[in-house]
């Protein structure tokens, strides 16, 4: 019965998302989250096929055609600098908190007589987004009108690009996360092109990217006076620039779909064209789910390659169902799985689902039909007569003589996959470290600067070898924590950031040069690791007062210095020896016992010095002291 | 370069028959010479040409090779297809929701009948406001425009009209660039009808009055209509001529 299935389903929801590969049981049907195979009583019957359509709000200063300024945080394209003062000085909070219908110009509500004027910024942001996804960018694209009547569409049509979109045929390379195995090295197989089942990475093809207008927002509220439900429309969002990214139905599972969305989201954030906040609606995802029957696949037939098999499957895909209103990655995953099973069940019962549009109900984690009678909409696409064709030339790039290549050259930042590769190969960083850094683009710049600076300060190759790792460790473990602790709360309180922002070293008061110096101090043996952490904190907390001093000078002033003085060290050694008489007895036995105990005492001495003893000197002194106190007979 | 203002200056100095228009080439396109053109207008056309010639302009016959009659004959149809389509699109915004005429909610629901039962309440509201607020001719054009933009008809009507427009515009533009500076053609092919006759006339037949002005509109070319003194002092209206330039 339906009720039984629903309850069973809900109980499983929590588990599914924390454990991969758990199958979703739904009557006798289940779907594998990672592989997307739908099984009946354990036997594979269908393959999930998913296509994504993502709408990303471009993070620019005005709307697409009206010139109406968009409030809230926005940075220019590319990575921001690390200085906190580079934040936009708008005193208002993000557009999330704006009063309805306060950010509206005449064109946005279709006041008669106003004509559209294309924002250059929007084109530039769209072009960068297309280039970051390796799309082809034809020189000319055109705008068209898509007509339908709805309260949130003031013009009665949406200006979009249907037949001649801005970009076509791109791709997105995604990484499947190895849960809990963050330091895992990718297998040799994953280095090969194409997506295999055994792979850590897969590629999703992009069919098109087009520029279009956003609609207003409809909200349903209960009128306190009449007690009736009313739909209210807020036009603040109407006319904002969007890019619609349409993927080919290459995805095969719910987890892959969520991964693809997340990859795109962080890519657009990285290049600065979209803030990527699904909760706010700056990144919206529509899901197209269908299933393809798996014939009795003979598992032994190895002559059929994975790709051919997939192609054969997809040829028989059933009707696709569009699911709208998904506001988080979790919802994307849940909706995909629910749909796969629903469709499989229907198909197996002889009444396969028709093409339809559904919405996702967050309370029940199910998809729900929007209309009982679905009639195919005729949008009556018509070329937009008020706008000229969009030509990617110097006019749109804003610099005389600049062409597309030149524009990308100077404006497209290093892409995450390229940065990840570079950090791993040039610096030998682990996958995990590299991805932490690429997760926060200003961190990459800071890292590069720090490494460069540290190298300049060190003279010995032996020391230089350890620079990248040391910088990465201090950056990821210490600096991020400092920023999170000391910076983020203040910024939120001052209203410069809203609470949904992630920690970024963009706000750090310690820059790459300083970090590099600290690392150099550690590696040349002037300070210990512990001292380095303390030094960083001091530099951070007192950044204003210590501005004119170098890290080295500060270290000296504050007494951060490895204890290298023999007398000091000897004192420590003596004390430790005195505190450990039993171990000393063992030591006197000599041979391997002596070696073990020496190590033990060394550890204890280091601890006694709070990690500030110079390791080699301490070792020498300890050995000397031991020789003095308990000389061993030579064998 | 504004050739029209030169003509205006020439008219002012009509008294002195200087060759003030020398160097200007005025074209008379043969394809604009349509069957429906009454004799009075043809005569008026010739007279206008003579007048310009007297003032020094060179009168050139623009052959049917340069501006083809085939395109001219279909220009009117193309025009109305495109104009209706654009009108239907531009008028979508008039739903009474943010501005303009709106029918009160109570009245909307009162008039509910089987025709509108499958519409949503919002659609019914829009429908009522628009039906009430738009006049007959406007409604006619909206319906026509919506029809030609619909997916089954778009190809046959809108696209064909757009192609025709592009072809005609191409011909007009190149003629005006290479062969002549101005084109001289009549503005209308009939005099205005009486007000009380208006409702009796077939609306489509009314469109036919535009046949002379449509080519310039479709091609995006500026045109100036110049009224002319009629021969009989008793009649109020005259046949105007127009000059089209690039």
PDB file of N, CA, C and O in Angstrom, chain A residues 107-114 145 147 149-157 163 228 231 233 235 371 373 378-383 385-386, chain B residues 82 85-95 97-99 105 118-120 122-123 126 130 145-147 149-152 154-155 158-159:
ATOM      1  N   UNK A 107      11.531  48.685 -17.023  1.00  0.00           N
ATOM      2  CA  UNK A 107      11.553  47.548 -17.941  1.00  0.00           C
ATOM      3  C   UNK A 107      11.274  46.244 -17.213  1.00  0.00           C
ATOM      4  O   UNK A 107      10.698  45.318 -17.770  1.00  0.00           O
ATOM      5  N   UNK A 108      11.678  46.167 -15.948  1.00  0.00           N
ATOM      6  CA  UNK A 108      11.513  44.927 -15.199  1.00  0.00           C
ATOM      7  C   UNK A 108      10.057  44.576 -14.963  1.00  0.00           C
ATOM      8  O   UNK A 108       9.737  43.420 -14.699  1.00  0.00           O
ATOM      9  N   UNK A 109       9.183  45.604 -14.978  1.00  0.00           N
ATOM     10  CA  UNK A 109       7.755  45.300 -14.842  1.00  0.00           C
ATOM     11  C   UNK A 109       7.014  45.627 -16.124  1.00  0.00           C
ATOM     12  O   UNK A 109       5.806  45.817 -16.123  1.00  0.00           O
ATOM     13  N   UNK A 110       7.752  45.693 -17.203  1.00  0.00           N
ATOM     14  CA  UNK A 110       7.172  45.844 -18.537  1.00  0.00           C
ATOM     15  C   UNK A 110       6.333  47.098 -18.693  1.00  0.00           C
ATOM     16  O   UNK A 110       5.262  47.075 -19.300  1.00  0.00           O
ATOM     17  N   UNK A 111       6.823  48.184 -18.148  1.00  0.00           N
ATOM     18  CA  UNK A 111       6.139  49.449 -18.391  1.00  0.00           C
ATOM     19  C   UNK A 111       6.231  49.754 -19.879  1.00  0.00           C
ATOM     20  O   UNK A 111       7.303  49.646 -20.464  1.00  0.00           O
ATOM     21  N   UNK A 112       5.137  50.106 -20.530  1.00  0.00           N
ATOM     22  CA  UNK A 112       5.176  50.278 -21.980  1.00  0.00           C
ATOM     23  C   UNK A 112       6.134  51.377 -22.392  1.00  0.00           C
ATOM     24  O   UNK A 112       6.265  52.384 -21.721  1.00  0.00           O
ATOM     25  N   UNK A 113       6.822  51.161 -23.482  1.00  0.00           N
ATOM     26  CA  UNK A 113       7.673  52.191 -24.043  1.00  0.00           C
ATOM     27  C   UNK A 113       9.133  52.065 -23.682  1.00  0.00           C
ATOM     28  O   UNK A 113       9.956  52.828 -24.169  1.00  0.00           O
ATOM     29  N   UNK A 114       9.498  51.116 -22.849  1.00  0.00           N
ATOM     30  CA  UNK A 114      10.907  50.966 -22.488  1.00  0.00           C
ATOM     31  C   UNK A 114      11.515  49.835 -23.301  1.00  0.00           C
ATOM     32  O   UNK A 114      10.899  48.797 -23.487  1.00  0.00           O
ATOM     33  N   UNK A 145      12.145  35.565 -28.053  1.00  0.00           N
ATOM     34  CA  UNK A 145      11.118  35.694 -27.027  1.00  0.00           C
ATOM     35  C   UNK A 145      10.407  34.362 -26.859  1.00  0.00           C
ATOM     36  O   UNK A 145      10.023  33.724 -27.828  1.00  0.00           O
ATOM     37  N   UNK A 147       7.112  32.991 -25.222  1.00  0.00           N
ATOM     38  CA  UNK A 147       5.852  33.544 -24.722  1.00  0.00           C
ATOM     39  C   UNK A 147       5.062  32.587 -23.853  1.00  0.00           C
ATOM     40  O   UNK A 147       4.862  31.429 -24.222  1.00  0.00           O
ATOM     41  N   UNK A 149       1.905  33.105 -20.399  1.00  0.00           N
ATOM     42  CA  UNK A 149       1.308  34.049 -19.458  1.00  0.00           C
ATOM     43  C   UNK A 149       1.460  33.537 -18.041  1.00  0.00           C
ATOM     44  O   UNK A 149       1.061  32.421 -17.730  1.00  0.00           O
ATOM     45  N   UNK A 150       2.059  34.357 -17.206  1.00  0.00           N
ATOM     46  CA  UNK A 150       2.099  34.026 -15.787  1.00  0.00           C
ATOM     47  C   UNK A 150       2.348  35.299 -15.006  1.00  0.00           C
ATOM     48  O   UNK A 150       2.966  36.239 -15.520  1.00  0.00           O
ATOM     49  N   UNK A 151       1.921  35.313 -13.765  1.00  0.00           N
ATOM     50  CA  UNK A 151       2.007  36.553 -12.985  1.00  0.00           C
ATOM     51  C   UNK A 151       3.433  37.031 -12.781  1.00  0.00           C
ATOM     52  O   UNK A 151       3.673  38.231 -12.650  1.00  0.00           O
ATOM     53  N   UNK A 152       4.401  36.121 -12.753  1.00  0.00           N
ATOM     54  CA  UNK A 152       5.768  36.574 -12.497  1.00  0.00           C
ATOM     55  C   UNK A 152       6.535  36.896 -13.767  1.00  0.00           C
ATOM     56  O   UNK A 152       7.729  37.173 -13.729  1.00  0.00           O
ATOM     57  N   UNK A 153       5.852  36.875 -14.909  1.00  0.00           N
ATOM     58  CA  UNK A 153       6.490  37.199 -16.185  1.00  0.00           C
ATOM     59  C   UNK A 153       5.860  38.474 -16.733  1.00  0.00           C
ATOM     60  O   UNK A 153       4.901  38.421 -17.493  1.00  0.00           O
ATOM     61  N   UNK A 154       6.399  39.621 -16.352  1.00  0.00           N
ATOM     62  CA  UNK A 154       5.730  40.896 -16.665  1.00  0.00           C
ATOM     63  C   UNK A 154       5.519  41.147 -18.153  1.00  0.00           C
ATOM     64  O   UNK A 154       4.488  41.657 -18.551  1.00  0.00           O
ATOM     65  N   UNK A 155       6.488  40.794 -18.969  1.00  0.00           N
ATOM     66  CA  UNK A 155       6.359  41.096 -20.390  1.00  0.00           C
ATOM     67  C   UNK A 155       5.413  40.134 -21.101  1.00  0.00           C
ATOM     68  O   UNK A 155       5.002  40.374 -22.225  1.00  0.00           O
ATOM     69  N   UNK A 156       5.117  39.030 -20.448  1.00  0.00           N
ATOM     70  CA  UNK A 156       4.327  38.010 -21.131  1.00  0.00           C
ATOM     71  C   UNK A 156       5.214  37.143 -21.996  1.00  0.00           C
ATOM     72  O   UNK A 156       4.770  36.220 -22.664  1.00  0.00           O
ATOM     73  N   UNK A 157       6.505  37.473 -21.983  1.00  0.00           N
ATOM     74  CA  UNK A 157       7.479  36.626 -22.651  1.00  0.00           C
ATOM     75  C   UNK A 157       8.803  36.766 -21.913  1.00  0.00           C
ATOM     76  O   UNK A 157       9.050  37.752 -21.224  1.00  0.00           O
ATOM     77  N   UNK A 163      17.408  29.279 -30.446  1.00  0.00           N
ATOM     78  CA  UNK A 163      18.026  28.609 -31.587  1.00  0.00           C
ATOM     79  C   UNK A 163      19.495  28.936 -31.776  1.00  0.00           C
ATOM     80  O   UNK A 163      20.240  28.154 -32.345  1.00  0.00           O
ATOM     81  N   UNK A 228      -7.644  33.829   3.404  1.00  0.00           N
ATOM     82  CA  UNK A 228      -7.513  33.002   2.203  1.00  0.00           C
ATOM     83  C   UNK A 228      -6.068  32.980   1.717  1.00  0.00           C
ATOM     84  O   UNK A 228      -5.308  33.910   1.968  1.00  0.00           O
ATOM     85  N   UNK A 231      -1.494  34.370  -3.795  1.00  0.00           N
ATOM     86  CA  UNK A 231      -0.180  34.346  -4.430  1.00  0.00           C
ATOM     87  C   UNK A 231       0.280  35.776  -4.580  1.00  0.00           C
ATOM     88  O   UNK A 231      -0.430  36.613  -5.123  1.00  0.00           O
ATOM     89  N   UNK A 233       3.479  38.402  -5.810  1.00  0.00           N
ATOM     90  CA  UNK A 233       4.631  38.403  -6.706  1.00  0.00           C
ATOM     91  C   UNK A 233       5.618  39.495  -6.318  1.00  0.00           C
ATOM     92  O   UNK A 233       5.232  40.641  -6.114  1.00  0.00           O
ATOM     93  N   UNK A 235       8.918  41.386  -7.749  1.00  0.00           N
ATOM     94  CA  UNK A 235       9.650  41.553  -8.997  1.00  0.00           C
ATOM     95  C   UNK A 235      11.116  41.943  -8.821  1.00  0.00           C
ATOM     96  O   UNK A 235      11.774  42.313  -9.795  1.00  0.00           O
ATOM     97  N   UNK A 371       0.305  19.419 -12.685  1.00  0.00           N
ATOM     98  CA  UNK A 371      -1.049  19.561 -13.214  1.00  0.00           C
ATOM     99  C   UNK A 371      -1.579  18.196 -13.599  1.00  0.00           C
ATOM    100  O   UNK A 371      -0.839  17.353 -14.069  1.00  0.00           O
ATOM    101  N   UNK A 373      -3.740  17.579 -16.052  1.00  0.00           N
ATOM    102  CA  UNK A 373      -3.748  17.454 -17.507  1.00  0.00           C
ATOM    103  C   UNK A 373      -2.574  18.242 -18.065  1.00  0.00           C
ATOM    104  O   UNK A 373      -2.537  19.453 -17.998  1.00  0.00           O
ATOM    105  N   UNK A 378       3.164  25.600 -26.182  1.00  0.00           N
ATOM    106  CA  UNK A 378       3.729  26.175 -27.386  1.00  0.00           C
ATOM    107  C   UNK A 378       4.188  27.577 -27.020  1.00  0.00           C
ATOM    108  O   UNK A 378       3.379  28.466 -26.770  1.00  0.00           O
ATOM    109  N   UNK A 379       5.502  27.771 -26.982  1.00  0.00           N
ATOM    110  CA  UNK A 379       6.011  29.048 -26.526  1.00  0.00           C
ATOM    111  C   UNK A 379       6.098  30.111 -27.613  1.00  0.00           C
ATOM    112  O   UNK A 379       6.476  31.235 -27.351  1.00  0.00           O
ATOM    113  N   UNK A 380       5.763  29.736 -28.817  1.00  0.00           N
ATOM    114  CA  UNK A 380       5.749  30.691 -29.929  1.00  0.00           C
ATOM    115  C   UNK A 380       7.037  31.510 -29.965  1.00  0.00           C
ATOM    116  O   UNK A 380       7.034  32.740 -29.900  1.00  0.00           O
ATOM    117  N   UNK A 381       8.156  30.822 -30.071  1.00  0.00           N
ATOM    118  CA  UNK A 381       9.431  31.530 -30.119  1.00  0.00           C
ATOM    119  C   UNK A 381       9.477  32.489 -31.297  1.00  0.00           C
ATOM    120  O   UNK A 381       9.158  32.115 -32.415  1.00  0.00           O
ATOM    121  N   UNK A 382       9.914  33.717 -31.013  1.00  0.00           N
ATOM    122  CA  UNK A 382      10.005  34.720 -32.060  1.00  0.00           C
ATOM    123  C   UNK A 382      11.311  35.477 -31.873  1.00  0.00           C
ATOM    124  O   UNK A 382      11.652  35.819 -30.742  1.00  0.00           O
ATOM    125  N   UNK A 383      12.034  35.776 -32.944  1.00  0.00           N
ATOM    126  CA  UNK A 383      13.269  36.538 -32.767  1.00  0.00           C
ATOM    127  C   UNK A 383      12.958  37.879 -32.095  1.00  0.00           C
ATOM    128  O   UNK A 383      11.984  38.534 -32.436  1.00  0.00           O
ATOM    129  N   UNK A 385      12.851  41.454 -31.666  1.00  0.00           N
ATOM    130  CA  UNK A 385      13.089  42.538 -32.621  1.00  0.00           C
ATOM    131  C   UNK A 385      13.789  43.753 -32.011  1.00  0.00           C
ATOM    132  O   UNK A 385      14.325  44.578 -32.736  1.00  0.00           O
ATOM    133  N   UNK A 386      13.808  43.849 -30.676  1.00  0.00           N
ATOM    134  CA  UNK A 386      14.389  45.035 -30.054  1.00  0.00           C
ATOM    135  C   UNK A 386      15.870  44.889 -29.732  1.00  0.00           C
ATOM    136  O   UNK A 386      16.462  45.796 -29.158  1.00  0.00           O
TER     137      UNK A 386
ATOM    138  N   UNK B  82       4.312  39.739 -40.203  1.00  0.00           N
ATOM    139  CA  UNK B  82       5.322  40.145 -39.231  1.00  0.00           C
ATOM    140  C   UNK B  82       4.776  41.132 -38.213  1.00  0.00           C
ATOM    141  O   UNK B  82       5.050  41.023 -37.019  1.00  0.00           O
ATOM    142  N   UNK B  85       2.525  39.444 -35.769  1.00  0.00           N
ATOM    143  CA  UNK B  85       3.311  38.633 -34.832  1.00  0.00           C
ATOM    144  C   UNK B  85       3.930  39.516 -33.757  1.00  0.00           C
ATOM    145  O   UNK B  85       3.830  39.229 -32.561  1.00  0.00           O
ATOM    146  N   UNK B  86       4.562  40.601 -34.198  1.00  0.00           N
ATOM    147  CA  UNK B  86       5.192  41.489 -33.227  1.00  0.00           C
ATOM    148  C   UNK B  86       4.168  42.129 -32.312  1.00  0.00           C
ATOM    149  O   UNK B  86       4.385  42.265 -31.111  1.00  0.00           O
ATOM    150  N   UNK B  87       3.035  42.507 -32.885  1.00  0.00           N
ATOM    151  CA  UNK B  87       1.991  43.117 -32.055  1.00  0.00           C
ATOM    152  C   UNK B  87       1.499  42.140 -31.005  1.00  0.00           C
ATOM    153  O   UNK B  87       1.354  42.475 -29.833  1.00  0.00           O
ATOM    154  N   UNK B  88       1.245  40.915 -31.428  1.00  0.00           N
ATOM    155  CA  UNK B  88       0.740  39.935 -30.464  1.00  0.00           C
ATOM    156  C   UNK B  88       1.753  39.744 -29.348  1.00  0.00           C
ATOM    157  O   UNK B  88       1.395  39.558 -28.192  1.00  0.00           O
ATOM    158  N   UNK B  89       3.027  39.849 -29.685  1.00  0.00           N
ATOM    159  CA  UNK B  89       4.048  39.680 -28.677  1.00  0.00           C
ATOM    160  C   UNK B  89       4.145  40.906 -27.769  1.00  0.00           C
ATOM    161  O   UNK B  89       4.160  40.796 -26.547  1.00  0.00           O
ATOM    162  N   UNK B  90       4.183  42.080 -28.397  1.00  0.00           N
ATOM    163  CA  UNK B  90       4.339  43.298 -27.606  1.00  0.00           C
ATOM    164  C   UNK B  90       3.145  43.578 -26.714  1.00  0.00           C
ATOM    165  O   UNK B  90       3.266  44.297 -25.728  1.00  0.00           O
ATOM    166  N   UNK B  91       2.000  43.050 -27.086  1.00  0.00           N
ATOM    167  CA  UNK B  91       0.799  43.332 -26.297  1.00  0.00           C
ATOM    168  C   UNK B  91       0.556  42.325 -25.190  1.00  0.00           C
ATOM    169  O   UNK B  91      -0.416  42.443 -24.437  1.00  0.00           O
ATOM    170  N   UNK B  92       1.437  41.337 -25.084  1.00  0.00           N
ATOM    171  CA  UNK B  92       1.285  40.329 -24.026  1.00  0.00           C
ATOM    172  C   UNK B  92       1.323  40.949 -22.639  1.00  0.00           C
ATOM    173  O   UNK B  92       0.754  40.419 -21.688  1.00  0.00           O
ATOM    174  N   UNK B  93       2.012  42.077 -22.553  1.00  0.00           N
ATOM    175  CA  UNK B  93       2.209  42.649 -21.217  1.00  0.00           C
ATOM    176  C   UNK B  93       0.945  43.276 -20.649  1.00  0.00           C
ATOM    177  O   UNK B  93       0.861  43.538 -19.457  1.00  0.00           O
ATOM    178  N   UNK B  94      -0.043  43.483 -21.469  1.00  0.00           N
ATOM    179  CA  UNK B  94      -1.278  44.128 -20.994  1.00  0.00           C
ATOM    180  C   UNK B  94      -2.222  43.094 -20.410  1.00  0.00           C
ATOM    181  O   UNK B  94      -3.096  42.563 -21.090  1.00  0.00           O
ATOM    182  N   UNK B  95      -2.001  42.819 -19.136  1.00  0.00           N
ATOM    183  CA  UNK B  95      -2.843  41.828 -18.484  1.00  0.00           C
ATOM    184  C   UNK B  95      -3.635  42.429 -17.335  1.00  0.00           C
ATOM    185  O   UNK B  95      -4.352  41.742 -16.650  1.00  0.00           O
ATOM    186  N   UNK B  97      -2.535  43.437 -14.612  1.00  0.00           N
ATOM    187  CA  UNK B  97      -2.013  43.033 -13.312  1.00  0.00           C
ATOM    188  C   UNK B  97      -1.184  44.123 -12.653  1.00  0.00           C
ATOM    189  O   UNK B  97      -1.245  44.340 -11.452  1.00  0.00           O
ATOM    190  N   UNK B  98      -0.358  44.810 -13.466  1.00  0.00           N
ATOM    191  CA  UNK B  98       0.498  45.825 -12.876  1.00  0.00           C
ATOM    192  C   UNK B  98       0.042  47.231 -13.245  1.00  0.00           C
ATOM    193  O   UNK B  98       0.386  48.198 -12.569  1.00  0.00           O
ATOM    194  N   UNK B  99      -0.661  47.381 -14.326  1.00  0.00           N
ATOM    195  CA  UNK B  99      -1.139  48.693 -14.774  1.00  0.00           C
ATOM    196  C   UNK B  99      -2.249  48.460 -15.778  1.00  0.00           C
ATOM    197  O   UNK B  99      -2.474  47.347 -16.241  1.00  0.00           O
ATOM    198  N   UNK B 105     -12.531  41.324 -10.063  1.00  0.00           N
ATOM    199  CA  UNK B 105     -12.512  39.879  -9.831  1.00  0.00           C
ATOM    200  C   UNK B 105     -13.914  39.271  -9.814  1.00  0.00           C
ATOM    201  O   UNK B 105     -14.142  38.207 -10.383  1.00  0.00           O
ATOM    202  N   UNK B 118     -11.361  25.395 -18.456  1.00  0.00           N
ATOM    203  CA  UNK B 118     -10.074  24.733 -18.275  1.00  0.00           C
ATOM    204  C   UNK B 118      -8.932  25.729 -18.102  1.00  0.00           C
ATOM    205  O   UNK B 118      -7.769  25.369 -18.189  1.00  0.00           O
ATOM    206  N   UNK B 119      -9.278  26.959 -17.865  1.00  0.00           N
ATOM    207  CA  UNK B 119      -8.241  27.948 -17.576  1.00  0.00           C
ATOM    208  C   UNK B 119      -8.043  28.058 -16.078  1.00  0.00           C
ATOM    209  O   UNK B 119      -8.951  27.825 -15.294  1.00  0.00           O
ATOM    210  N   UNK B 120      -6.833  28.455 -15.692  1.00  0.00           N
ATOM    211  CA  UNK B 120      -6.602  28.698 -14.274  1.00  0.00           C
ATOM    212  C   UNK B 120      -7.261  30.036 -13.917  1.00  0.00           C
ATOM    213  O   UNK B 120      -7.559  30.842 -14.797  1.00  0.00           O
ATOM    214  N   UNK B 122      -5.974  32.644 -12.784  1.00  0.00           N
ATOM    215  CA  UNK B 122      -5.168  33.742 -13.292  1.00  0.00           C
ATOM    216  C   UNK B 122      -5.446  33.970 -14.780  1.00  0.00           C
ATOM    217  O   UNK B 122      -5.620  35.100 -15.233  1.00  0.00           O
ATOM    218  N   UNK B 123      -5.490  32.887 -15.512  1.00  0.00           N
ATOM    219  CA  UNK B 123      -5.730  32.998 -16.946  1.00  0.00           C
ATOM    220  C   UNK B 123      -7.111  33.571 -17.223  1.00  0.00           C
ATOM    221  O   UNK B 123      -7.298  34.356 -18.150  1.00  0.00           O
ATOM    222  N   UNK B 126      -6.856  37.309 -16.660  1.00  0.00           N
ATOM    223  CA  UNK B 126      -6.172  37.970 -17.772  1.00  0.00           C
ATOM    224  C   UNK B 126      -7.103  38.050 -18.976  1.00  0.00           C
ATOM    225  O   UNK B 126      -7.212  39.072 -19.647  1.00  0.00           O
ATOM    226  N   UNK B 130      -8.224  41.444 -20.848  1.00  0.00           N
ATOM    227  CA  UNK B 130      -7.775  41.700 -22.206  1.00  0.00           C
ATOM    228  C   UNK B 130      -8.959  41.760 -23.187  1.00  0.00           C
ATOM    229  O   UNK B 130      -8.991  42.602 -24.085  1.00  0.00           O
ATOM    230  N   UNK B 145      -1.491  37.267 -35.138  1.00  0.00           N
ATOM    231  CA  UNK B 145      -0.079  37.148 -34.773  1.00  0.00           C
ATOM    232  C   UNK B 145       0.211  35.883 -33.981  1.00  0.00           C
ATOM    233  O   UNK B 145       1.199  35.192 -34.220  1.00  0.00           O
ATOM    234  N   UNK B 146      -0.658  35.591 -33.038  1.00  0.00           N
ATOM    235  CA  UNK B 146      -0.479  34.377 -32.243  1.00  0.00           C
ATOM    236  C   UNK B 146      -0.506  33.155 -33.138  1.00  0.00           C
ATOM    237  O   UNK B 146       0.271  32.212 -32.970  1.00  0.00           O
ATOM    238  N   UNK B 147      -1.411  33.215 -34.091  1.00  0.00           N
ATOM    239  CA  UNK B 147      -1.542  32.092 -35.011  1.00  0.00           C
ATOM    240  C   UNK B 147      -0.281  31.871 -35.834  1.00  0.00           C
ATOM    241  O   UNK B 147       0.199  30.739 -35.957  1.00  0.00           O
ATOM    242  N   UNK B 149       2.678  32.632 -35.156  1.00  0.00           N
ATOM    243  CA  UNK B 149       3.825  32.251 -34.334  1.00  0.00           C
ATOM    244  C   UNK B 149       3.693  30.849 -33.760  1.00  0.00           C
ATOM    245  O   UNK B 149       4.647  30.305 -33.221  1.00  0.00           O
ATOM    246  N   UNK B 150       2.506  30.275 -33.893  1.00  0.00           N
ATOM    247  CA  UNK B 150       2.319  28.943 -33.309  1.00  0.00           C
ATOM    248  C   UNK B 150       3.213  27.948 -34.032  1.00  0.00           C
ATOM    249  O   UNK B 150       3.551  28.126 -35.197  1.00  0.00           O
ATOM    250  N   UNK B 151       3.563  26.915 -33.319  1.00  0.00           N
ATOM    251  CA  UNK B 151       4.600  26.025 -33.843  1.00  0.00           C
ATOM    252  C   UNK B 151       4.251  25.389 -35.175  1.00  0.00           C
ATOM    253  O   UNK B 151       5.116  25.179 -36.008  1.00  0.00           O
ATOM    254  N   UNK B 152       2.952  25.063 -35.421  1.00  0.00           N
ATOM    255  CA  UNK B 152       2.673  24.461 -36.729  1.00  0.00           C
ATOM    256  C   UNK B 152       2.692  25.448 -37.859  1.00  0.00           C
ATOM    257  O   UNK B 152       2.813  25.060 -39.009  1.00  0.00           O
ATOM    258  N   UNK B 154       4.541  28.517 -37.782  1.00  0.00           N
ATOM    259  CA  UNK B 154       5.687  29.417 -37.780  1.00  0.00           C
ATOM    260  C   UNK B 154       6.507  29.313 -39.058  1.00  0.00           C
ATOM    261  O   UNK B 154       6.860  30.307 -39.693  1.00  0.00           O
ATOM    262  N   UNK B 155       6.800  28.119 -39.426  1.00  0.00           N
ATOM    263  CA  UNK B 155       7.598  27.849 -40.614  1.00  0.00           C
ATOM    264  C   UNK B 155       6.967  28.438 -41.866  1.00  0.00           C
ATOM    265  O   UNK B 155       7.593  29.161 -42.625  1.00  0.00           O
ATOM    266  N   UNK B 158       5.580  32.871 -40.545  1.00  0.00           N
ATOM    267  CA  UNK B 158       6.551  33.839 -40.021  1.00  0.00           C
ATOM    268  C   UNK B 158       7.897  33.734 -40.710  1.00  0.00           C
ATOM    269  O   UNK B 158       8.480  34.719 -41.166  1.00  0.00           O
ATOM    270  N   UNK B 159       8.392  32.525 -40.779  1.00  0.00           N
ATOM    271  CA  UNK B 159       9.718  32.347 -41.361  1.00  0.00           C
ATOM    272  C   UNK B 159       9.740  32.766 -42.821  1.00  0.00           C
ATOM    273  O   UNK B 159      10.673  33.433 -43.282  1.00  0.00           O
TER     274      UNK B 159
END
